[in-house]
């Protein structure tokens, strides 16, 4: 079976991307391509620019130079390109960002009704399907504050899936969770990966990375220092900075 040119093109392209916060050069000439169905894990020490990379992809942060394109749409300053890209990209953060005054079901149906024009009934049906997918349909009528942290993060993932994105971005989605809750969130993410979802995941969960990633990306001081398949990345990192990082993180 031959793939079309569109299918072989990167679904995410970052070329020569630079970003400053004031005088601080947080991203330095970032080049990164992600293809449809690929799972990329970005790791590195705190302050290395990992989160800024994913936040630039859906314009939560604006880059100052270079090029970012998602599904063939170049990200520019105009709202049309930003809205078009956000329609294709789901994002899950460290904090759950759920509306506390709404039920789980209301949190999930809000976006599809307002942004996608779904009927209330169709949005509810979709929401329940994704709550089943993340294994908490029985929580539909509770408010977020009545749930555990792990359950809230699974609701946040289901909320993104309700928009039926082509790409999912995860920014350290387990870092705010207690250890016993981390596994349930990683299990949901592993299931998404096995279903072929295009994913970029910023995480320190190296066991998850070994199982799920097609490619590892190591960042330090705003640069992509090293990239490669997990087997080679973990067994024989090429750079001293990457070796030191892995030695520290795998020792815990």
PDB file of C-alpha atoms in Angstrom:
ATOM      1  CA  UNK A   1       0.000   0.000   0.000  1.00  0.00           C
ATOM      2  CA  UNK A   2       1.477   3.328  -1.094  1.00  0.00           C
ATOM      3  CA  UNK A   3       1.311   6.336   1.219  1.00  0.00           C
ATOM      4  CA  UNK A   4       0.214   9.654  -0.243  1.00  0.00           C
ATOM      5  CA  UNK A   5       2.565  12.614  -0.222  1.00  0.00           C
ATOM      6  CA  UNK A   6       0.452  14.204   2.542  1.00  0.00           C
ATOM      7  CA  UNK A   7       0.786  11.084   4.700  1.00  0.00           C
ATOM      8  CA  UNK A   8       4.590  11.044   4.364  1.00  0.00           C
ATOM      9  CA  UNK A   9       4.913  14.768   5.111  1.00  0.00           C
ATOM     10  CA  UNK A  10       5.598  15.786   8.717  1.00  0.00           C
ATOM     11  CA  UNK A  11       2.404  16.683  10.576  1.00  0.00           C
ATOM     12  CA  UNK A  12       4.461  18.978  12.831  1.00  0.00           C
ATOM     13  CA  UNK A  13       7.420  20.978  11.513  1.00  0.00           C
ATOM     14  CA  UNK A  14       9.646  23.261  13.565  1.00  0.00           C
ATOM     15  CA  UNK A  15      12.533  24.830  11.651  1.00  0.00           C
ATOM     16  CA  UNK A  16      15.050  27.230  13.190  1.00  0.00           C
ATOM     17  CA  UNK A  17      12.636  28.186  15.981  1.00  0.00           C
ATOM     18  CA  UNK A  18      13.901  30.735  18.502  1.00  0.00           C
ATOM     19  CA  UNK A  19      12.117  32.052  21.575  1.00  0.00           C
ATOM     20  CA  UNK A  20      13.159  34.597  24.185  1.00  0.00           C
ATOM     21  CA  UNK A  21      11.638  35.529  27.523  1.00  0.00           C
ATOM     22  CA  UNK A  22      13.088  39.025  27.823  1.00  0.00           C
ATOM     23  CA  UNK A  23      16.863  38.531  27.651  1.00  0.00           C
ATOM     24  CA  UNK A  24      16.615  34.789  28.310  1.00  0.00           C
ATOM     25  CA  UNK A  25      17.069  32.747  25.113  1.00  0.00           C
ATOM     26  CA  UNK A  26      14.782  29.814  25.983  1.00  0.00           C
ATOM     27  CA  UNK A  27      14.690  28.063  22.566  1.00  0.00           C
ATOM     28  CA  UNK A  28      17.742  28.104  20.288  1.00  0.00           C
ATOM     29  CA  UNK A  29      17.302  27.126  16.623  1.00  0.00           C
ATOM     30  CA  UNK A  30      14.933  24.222  17.298  1.00  0.00           C
ATOM     31  CA  UNK A  31      14.503  21.810  14.372  1.00  0.00           C
ATOM     32  CA  UNK A  32      11.926  19.078  14.956  1.00  0.00           C
ATOM     33  CA  UNK A  33       9.662  17.070  12.659  1.00  0.00           C
ATOM     34  CA  UNK A  34       6.932  14.664  13.768  1.00  0.00           C
ATOM     35  CA  UNK A  35       5.062  12.389  11.364  1.00  0.00           C
ATOM     36  CA  UNK A  36       1.503  11.127  11.599  1.00  0.00           C
ATOM     37  CA  UNK A  37       1.214   8.373  14.202  1.00  0.00           C
ATOM     38  CA  UNK A  38       4.666   9.029  15.651  1.00  0.00           C
ATOM     39  CA  UNK A  39       5.169   9.219  19.425  1.00  0.00           C
ATOM     40  CA  UNK A  40       7.952  11.567  20.490  1.00  0.00           C
ATOM     41  CA  UNK A  41       9.076  11.906  24.120  1.00  0.00           C
ATOM     42  CA  UNK A  42      10.985  15.062  25.084  1.00  0.00           C
ATOM     43  CA  UNK A  43      13.113  14.909  28.224  1.00  0.00           C
ATOM     44  CA  UNK A  44      15.771  17.025  29.859  1.00  0.00           C
ATOM     45  CA  UNK A  45      16.539  18.984  33.034  1.00  0.00           C
ATOM     46  CA  UNK A  46      14.267  21.712  34.402  1.00  0.00           C
ATOM     47  CA  UNK A  47      14.548  24.944  32.437  1.00  0.00           C
ATOM     48  CA  UNK A  48      15.783  23.222  29.272  1.00  0.00           C
ATOM     49  CA  UNK A  49      12.873  24.506  27.124  1.00  0.00           C
ATOM     50  CA  UNK A  50      10.847  21.274  26.881  1.00  0.00           C
ATOM     51  CA  UNK A  51       7.507  22.771  27.888  1.00  0.00           C
ATOM     52  CA  UNK A  52       8.097  25.862  25.772  1.00  0.00           C
ATOM     53  CA  UNK A  53       8.457  23.674  22.662  1.00  0.00           C
ATOM     54  CA  UNK A  54       5.014  22.123  23.098  1.00  0.00           C
ATOM     55  CA  UNK A  55       3.444  25.432  24.115  1.00  0.00           C
ATOM     56  CA  UNK A  56       4.773  27.054  20.926  1.00  0.00           C
ATOM     57  CA  UNK A  57       3.170  24.343  18.771  1.00  0.00           C
ATOM     58  CA  UNK A  58      -0.341  25.520  19.670  1.00  0.00           C
ATOM     59  CA  UNK A  59       0.607  29.169  20.209  1.00  0.00           C
ATOM     60  CA  UNK A  60       0.291  29.304  23.953  1.00  0.00           C
ATOM     61  CA  UNK A  61       3.712  30.914  23.531  1.00  0.00           C
ATOM     62  CA  UNK A  62       4.705  32.904  20.445  1.00  0.00           C
ATOM     63  CA  UNK A  63       8.061  32.141  18.821  1.00  0.00           C
ATOM     64  CA  UNK A  64      10.112  35.099  17.611  1.00  0.00           C
ATOM     65  CA  UNK A  65      11.875  33.544  14.644  1.00  0.00           C
ATOM     66  CA  UNK A  66      11.833  30.367  12.594  1.00  0.00           C
ATOM     67  CA  UNK A  67       8.886  28.406  11.227  1.00  0.00           C
ATOM     68  CA  UNK A  68       6.232  26.213  12.840  1.00  0.00           C
ATOM     69  CA  UNK A  69       3.646  24.359  10.743  1.00  0.00           C
ATOM     70  CA  UNK A  70       0.999  21.895  11.917  1.00  0.00           C
ATOM     71  CA  UNK A  71      -0.825  19.697   9.411  1.00  0.00           C
ATOM     72  CA  UNK A  72       0.370  21.976   6.622  1.00  0.00           C
ATOM     73  CA  UNK A  73      -0.827  25.187   8.316  1.00  0.00           C
ATOM     74  CA  UNK A  74       1.941  27.665   9.112  1.00  0.00           C
ATOM     75  CA  UNK A  75       1.575  29.266  12.532  1.00  0.00           C
ATOM     76  CA  UNK A  76       1.571  33.047  12.192  1.00  0.00           C
ATOM     77  CA  UNK A  77       0.330  35.993  14.225  1.00  0.00           C
ATOM     78  CA  UNK A  78      -3.127  35.943  12.681  1.00  0.00           C
ATOM     79  CA  UNK A  79      -5.938  34.367  14.675  1.00  0.00           C
ATOM     80  CA  UNK A  80      -7.114  32.268  11.731  1.00  0.00           C
ATOM     81  CA  UNK A  81      -3.980  30.099  11.698  1.00  0.00           C
ATOM     82  CA  UNK A  82      -3.959  29.824  15.499  1.00  0.00           C
ATOM     83  CA  UNK A  83      -7.595  28.688  15.634  1.00  0.00           C
ATOM     84  CA  UNK A  84      -7.086  26.253  12.732  1.00  0.00           C
ATOM     85  CA  UNK A  85      -4.129  24.634  14.483  1.00  0.00           C
ATOM     86  CA  UNK A  86      -5.807  24.508  17.899  1.00  0.00           C
ATOM     87  CA  UNK A  87      -8.716  22.691  16.267  1.00  0.00           C
ATOM     88  CA  UNK A  88      -6.310  19.859  15.374  1.00  0.00           C
ATOM     89  CA  UNK A  89      -4.218  19.800  18.559  1.00  0.00           C
ATOM     90  CA  UNK A  90      -5.243  18.614  22.028  1.00  0.00           C
ATOM     91  CA  UNK A  91      -3.150  19.556  25.029  1.00  0.00           C
ATOM     92  CA  UNK A  92      -2.914  18.109  28.535  1.00  0.00           C
ATOM     93  CA  UNK A  93      -1.053  20.101  31.171  1.00  0.00           C
ATOM     94  CA  UNK A  94       0.506  19.414  34.573  1.00  0.00           C
ATOM     95  CA  UNK A  95      -2.517  21.081  36.165  1.00  0.00           C
ATOM     96  CA  UNK A  96      -5.888  19.738  35.099  1.00  0.00           C
ATOM     97  CA  UNK A  97      -7.499  23.102  34.193  1.00  0.00           C
ATOM     98  CA  UNK A  98     -11.024  21.755  34.612  1.00  0.00           C
ATOM     99  CA  UNK A  99     -13.905  24.130  35.383  1.00  0.00           C
ATOM    100  CA  UNK A 100     -14.611  23.414  39.075  1.00  0.00           C
ATOM    101  CA  UNK A 101     -18.245  24.616  38.956  1.00  0.00           C
ATOM    102  CA  UNK A 102     -19.165  22.258  36.087  1.00  0.00           C
ATOM    103  CA  UNK A 103     -19.681  18.518  36.244  1.00  0.00           C
ATOM    104  CA  UNK A 104     -17.256  16.191  34.457  1.00  0.00           C
ATOM    105  CA  UNK A 105     -19.804  15.733  31.669  1.00  0.00           C
ATOM    106  CA  UNK A 106     -20.315  19.501  31.318  1.00  0.00           C
ATOM    107  CA  UNK A 107     -16.524  20.017  31.140  1.00  0.00           C
ATOM    108  CA  UNK A 108     -16.358  17.484  28.290  1.00  0.00           C
ATOM    109  CA  UNK A 109     -19.312  18.727  26.250  1.00  0.00           C
ATOM    110  CA  UNK A 110     -18.541  22.455  26.413  1.00  0.00           C
ATOM    111  CA  UNK A 111     -15.880  22.476  23.670  1.00  0.00           C
ATOM    112  CA  UNK A 112     -17.662  20.233  21.140  1.00  0.00           C
ATOM    113  CA  UNK A 113     -20.903  22.262  21.486  1.00  0.00           C
ATOM    114  CA  UNK A 114     -19.304  25.737  21.418  1.00  0.00           C
ATOM    115  CA  UNK A 115     -16.387  25.164  19.030  1.00  0.00           C
ATOM    116  CA  UNK A 116     -17.481  22.204  16.906  1.00  0.00           C
ATOM    117  CA  UNK A 117     -21.212  22.958  16.714  1.00  0.00           C
ATOM    118  CA  UNK A 118     -22.296  19.546  17.973  1.00  0.00           C
ATOM    119  CA  UNK A 119     -25.767  19.134  19.394  1.00  0.00           C
ATOM    120  CA  UNK A 120     -25.980  18.620  23.140  1.00  0.00           C
ATOM    121  CA  UNK A 121     -27.059  15.008  22.587  1.00  0.00           C
ATOM    122  CA  UNK A 122     -24.201  14.246  20.173  1.00  0.00           C
ATOM    123  CA  UNK A 123     -21.668  15.917  22.485  1.00  0.00           C
ATOM    124  CA  UNK A 124     -22.969  13.927  25.457  1.00  0.00           C
ATOM    125  CA  UNK A 125     -22.724  10.670  23.518  1.00  0.00           C
ATOM    126  CA  UNK A 126     -19.149  11.495  22.510  1.00  0.00           C
ATOM    127  CA  UNK A 127     -18.214  12.531  26.055  1.00  0.00           C
ATOM    128  CA  UNK A 128     -19.503   9.280  27.524  1.00  0.00           C
ATOM    129  CA  UNK A 129     -17.583   7.314  24.899  1.00  0.00           C
ATOM    130  CA  UNK A 130     -14.335   8.982  25.917  1.00  0.00           C
ATOM    131  CA  UNK A 131     -15.083   8.655  29.632  1.00  0.00           C
ATOM    132  CA  UNK A 132     -15.435   4.934  28.946  1.00  0.00           C
ATOM    133  CA  UNK A 133     -12.131   5.142  27.095  1.00  0.00           C
ATOM    134  CA  UNK A 134     -10.369   6.561  30.166  1.00  0.00           C
ATOM    135  CA  UNK A 135     -12.324   4.161  32.429  1.00  0.00           C
ATOM    136  CA  UNK A 136     -14.288   6.593  34.579  1.00  0.00           C
ATOM    137  CA  UNK A 137     -17.813   6.798  33.067  1.00  0.00           C
ATOM    138  CA  UNK A 138     -19.301   6.516  36.550  1.00  0.00           C
ATOM    139  CA  UNK A 139     -17.793   9.933  37.439  1.00  0.00           C
ATOM    140  CA  UNK A 140     -19.728  11.828  34.727  1.00  0.00           C
ATOM    141  CA  UNK A 141     -22.040  13.718  37.077  1.00  0.00           C
ATOM    142  CA  UNK A 142     -19.506  14.594  39.753  1.00  0.00           C
ATOM    143  CA  UNK A 143     -17.604  17.866  39.958  1.00  0.00           C
ATOM    144  CA  UNK A 144     -13.788  17.807  39.564  1.00  0.00           C
ATOM    145  CA  UNK A 145     -13.222  18.522  43.258  1.00  0.00           C
ATOM    146  CA  UNK A 146     -14.895  15.215  44.123  1.00  0.00           C
ATOM    147  CA  UNK A 147     -12.303  13.236  42.124  1.00  0.00           C
ATOM    148  CA  UNK A 148      -8.740  12.126  42.849  1.00  0.00           C
ATOM    149  CA  UNK A 149      -5.877  13.802  41.020  1.00  0.00           C
ATOM    150  CA  UNK A 150      -5.451  10.800  38.740  1.00  0.00           C
ATOM    151  CA  UNK A 151      -9.156  10.815  37.889  1.00  0.00           C
ATOM    152  CA  UNK A 152      -9.051  14.563  37.168  1.00  0.00           C
ATOM    153  CA  UNK A 153      -6.121  14.101  34.800  1.00  0.00           C
ATOM    154  CA  UNK A 154      -8.004  11.314  33.009  1.00  0.00           C
ATOM    155  CA  UNK A 155     -10.960  13.705  32.668  1.00  0.00           C
ATOM    156  CA  UNK A 156      -8.566  16.299  31.196  1.00  0.00           C
ATOM    157  CA  UNK A 157      -7.363  13.733  28.639  1.00  0.00           C
ATOM    158  CA  UNK A 158     -10.967  12.781  27.790  1.00  0.00           C
ATOM    159  CA  UNK A 159     -11.842  16.467  27.384  1.00  0.00           C
ATOM    160  CA  UNK A 160      -9.072  16.886  24.801  1.00  0.00           C
ATOM    161  CA  UNK A 161     -10.147  13.701  23.003  1.00  0.00           C
ATOM    162  CA  UNK A 162     -13.722  15.011  22.782  1.00  0.00           C
ATOM    163  CA  UNK A 163     -12.432  17.585  20.284  1.00  0.00           C
ATOM    164  CA  UNK A 164     -11.141  14.637  18.216  1.00  0.00           C
ATOM    165  CA  UNK A 165      -7.694  16.134  17.612  1.00  0.00           C
ATOM    166  CA  UNK A 166      -5.138  14.762  15.171  1.00  0.00           C
ATOM    167  CA  UNK A 167      -2.294  15.439  17.617  1.00  0.00           C
ATOM    168  CA  UNK A 168      -2.007  15.259  21.406  1.00  0.00           C
ATOM    169  CA  UNK A 169       0.552  17.270  23.369  1.00  0.00           C
ATOM    170  CA  UNK A 170       1.290  16.283  26.966  1.00  0.00           C
ATOM    171  CA  UNK A 171       3.257  18.667  29.191  1.00  0.00           C
ATOM    172  CA  UNK A 172       4.484  16.636  32.189  1.00  0.00           C
ATOM    173  CA  UNK A 173       0.976  15.236  32.751  1.00  0.00           C
ATOM    174  CA  UNK A 174       1.930  13.164  35.814  1.00  0.00           C
ATOM    175  CA  UNK A 175       4.208  15.596  37.653  1.00  0.00           C
ATOM    176  CA  UNK A 176       1.426  16.927  39.915  1.00  0.00           C
ATOM    177  CA  UNK A 177       0.170  13.449  40.844  1.00  0.00           C
ATOM    178  CA  UNK A 178       0.844  11.199  43.804  1.00  0.00           C
ATOM    179  CA  UNK A 179       2.903   8.114  42.841  1.00  0.00           C
ATOM    180  CA  UNK A 180      -0.036   5.701  43.042  1.00  0.00           C
ATOM    181  CA  UNK A 181      -2.029   7.852  40.604  1.00  0.00           C
ATOM    182  CA  UNK A 182       0.708   8.103  37.976  1.00  0.00           C
ATOM    183  CA  UNK A 183       0.231   4.561  36.667  1.00  0.00           C
ATOM    184  CA  UNK A 184      -3.461   5.045  35.829  1.00  0.00           C
ATOM    185  CA  UNK A 185      -2.731   8.143  33.734  1.00  0.00           C
ATOM    186  CA  UNK A 186       0.238   6.508  31.964  1.00  0.00           C
ATOM    187  CA  UNK A 187      -1.978   3.509  31.190  1.00  0.00           C
ATOM    188  CA  UNK A 188      -4.465   5.766  29.387  1.00  0.00           C
ATOM    189  CA  UNK A 189      -1.630   7.462  27.469  1.00  0.00           C
ATOM    190  CA  UNK A 190      -0.137   4.094  26.509  1.00  0.00           C
ATOM    191  CA  UNK A 191      -3.529   3.042  25.136  1.00  0.00           C
ATOM    192  CA  UNK A 192      -3.694   6.193  22.993  1.00  0.00           C
ATOM    193  CA  UNK A 193      -0.206   5.485  21.654  1.00  0.00           C
ATOM    194  CA  UNK A 194      -1.164   1.903  20.778  1.00  0.00           C
ATOM    195  CA  UNK A 195      -4.160   3.237  18.844  1.00  0.00           C
ATOM    196  CA  UNK A 196      -1.836   5.338  16.668  1.00  0.00           C
ATOM    197  CA  UNK A 197      -2.389   8.816  18.091  1.00  0.00           C
ATOM    198  CA  UNK A 198       0.322  11.310  17.097  1.00  0.00           C
ATOM    199  CA  UNK A 199       1.829  12.410  20.415  1.00  0.00           C
ATOM    200  CA  UNK A 200       4.514  14.660  21.833  1.00  0.00           C
ATOM    201  CA  UNK A 201       5.048  13.968  25.526  1.00  0.00           C
ATOM    202  CA  UNK A 202       7.226  15.992  27.880  1.00  0.00           C
ATOM    203  CA  UNK A 203       7.922  13.664  30.805  1.00  0.00           C
ATOM    204  CA  UNK A 204      10.457  12.258  33.242  1.00  0.00           C
ATOM    205  CA  UNK A 205       8.678   8.873  33.228  1.00  0.00           C
ATOM    206  CA  UNK A 206      11.429   6.921  31.493  1.00  0.00           C
ATOM    207  CA  UNK A 207       9.707   3.543  31.818  1.00  0.00           C
ATOM    208  CA  UNK A 208       6.767   4.955  29.858  1.00  0.00           C
ATOM    209  CA  UNK A 209       9.198   6.451  27.322  1.00  0.00           C
ATOM    210  CA  UNK A 210      10.921   3.100  26.745  1.00  0.00           C
ATOM    211  CA  UNK A 211       7.569   1.382  26.125  1.00  0.00           C
ATOM    212  CA  UNK A 212       5.809   3.977  24.034  1.00  0.00           C
ATOM    213  CA  UNK A 213       8.219   6.347  22.260  1.00  0.00           C
ATOM    214  CA  UNK A 214       9.227   5.967  18.641  1.00  0.00           C
ATOM    215  CA  UNK A 215      11.817   8.672  19.225  1.00  0.00           C
ATOM    216  CA  UNK A 216      13.475  10.318  22.205  1.00  0.00           C
ATOM    217  CA  UNK A 217      14.490  13.978  22.183  1.00  0.00           C
ATOM    218  CA  UNK A 218      16.873  15.270  24.847  1.00  0.00           C
ATOM    219  CA  UNK A 219      16.980  19.023  25.471  1.00  0.00           C
ATOM    220  CA  UNK A 220      19.342  21.092  27.569  1.00  0.00           C
ATOM    221  CA  UNK A 221      19.815  24.874  27.810  1.00  0.00           C
ATOM    222  CA  UNK A 222      17.265  25.563  25.069  1.00  0.00           C
ATOM    223  CA  UNK A 223      18.795  23.210  22.505  1.00  0.00           C
ATOM    224  CA  UNK A 224      17.989  19.782  21.126  1.00  0.00           C
ATOM    225  CA  UNK A 225      21.203  18.007  22.124  1.00  0.00           C
ATOM    226  CA  UNK A 226      20.374  14.450  21.076  1.00  0.00           C
ATOM    227  CA  UNK A 227      17.603  12.478  19.406  1.00  0.00           C
ATOM    228  CA  UNK A 228      17.175   8.822  18.538  1.00  0.00           C
ATOM    229  CA  UNK A 229      15.153   5.618  19.021  1.00  0.00           C
ATOM    230  CA  UNK A 230      14.666   4.610  22.682  1.00  0.00           C
ATOM    231  CA  UNK A 231      16.831   1.470  22.547  1.00  0.00           C
ATOM    232  CA  UNK A 232      19.926   3.370  21.394  1.00  0.00           C
ATOM    233  CA  UNK A 233      19.088   6.476  23.421  1.00  0.00           C
ATOM    234  CA  UNK A 234      19.000   4.613  26.740  1.00  0.00           C
ATOM    235  CA  UNK A 235      21.740   2.065  25.997  1.00  0.00           C
ATOM    236  CA  UNK A 236      24.342   4.370  24.475  1.00  0.00           C
ATOM    237  CA  UNK A 237      23.641   8.110  24.687  1.00  0.00           C
ATOM    238  CA  UNK A 238      26.070  10.012  22.488  1.00  0.00           C
ATOM    239  CA  UNK A 239      26.521  13.219  24.478  1.00  0.00           C
ATOM    240  CA  UNK A 240      27.966  13.686  27.951  1.00  0.00           C
ATOM    241  CA  UNK A 241      25.035  15.973  28.872  1.00  0.00           C
ATOM    242  CA  UNK A 242      22.532  13.249  27.992  1.00  0.00           C
ATOM    243  CA  UNK A 243      24.520  10.547  29.809  1.00  0.00           C
ATOM    244  CA  UNK A 244      24.683  12.681  32.962  1.00  0.00           C
ATOM    245  CA  UNK A 245      20.941  13.383  32.815  1.00  0.00           C
ATOM    246  CA  UNK A 246      20.022   9.720  32.354  1.00  0.00           C
ATOM    247  CA  UNK A 247      22.412   8.650  35.111  1.00  0.00           C
ATOM    248  CA  UNK A 248      20.693  11.054  37.512  1.00  0.00           C
ATOM    249  CA  UNK A 249      17.101  10.307  36.540  1.00  0.00           C
ATOM    250  CA  UNK A 250      17.436   6.533  36.257  1.00  0.00           C
ATOM    251  CA  UNK A 251      19.139   6.369  39.672  1.00  0.00           C
ATOM    252  CA  UNK A 252      15.893   7.461  41.383  1.00  0.00           C
TER     253      UNK A 252
END
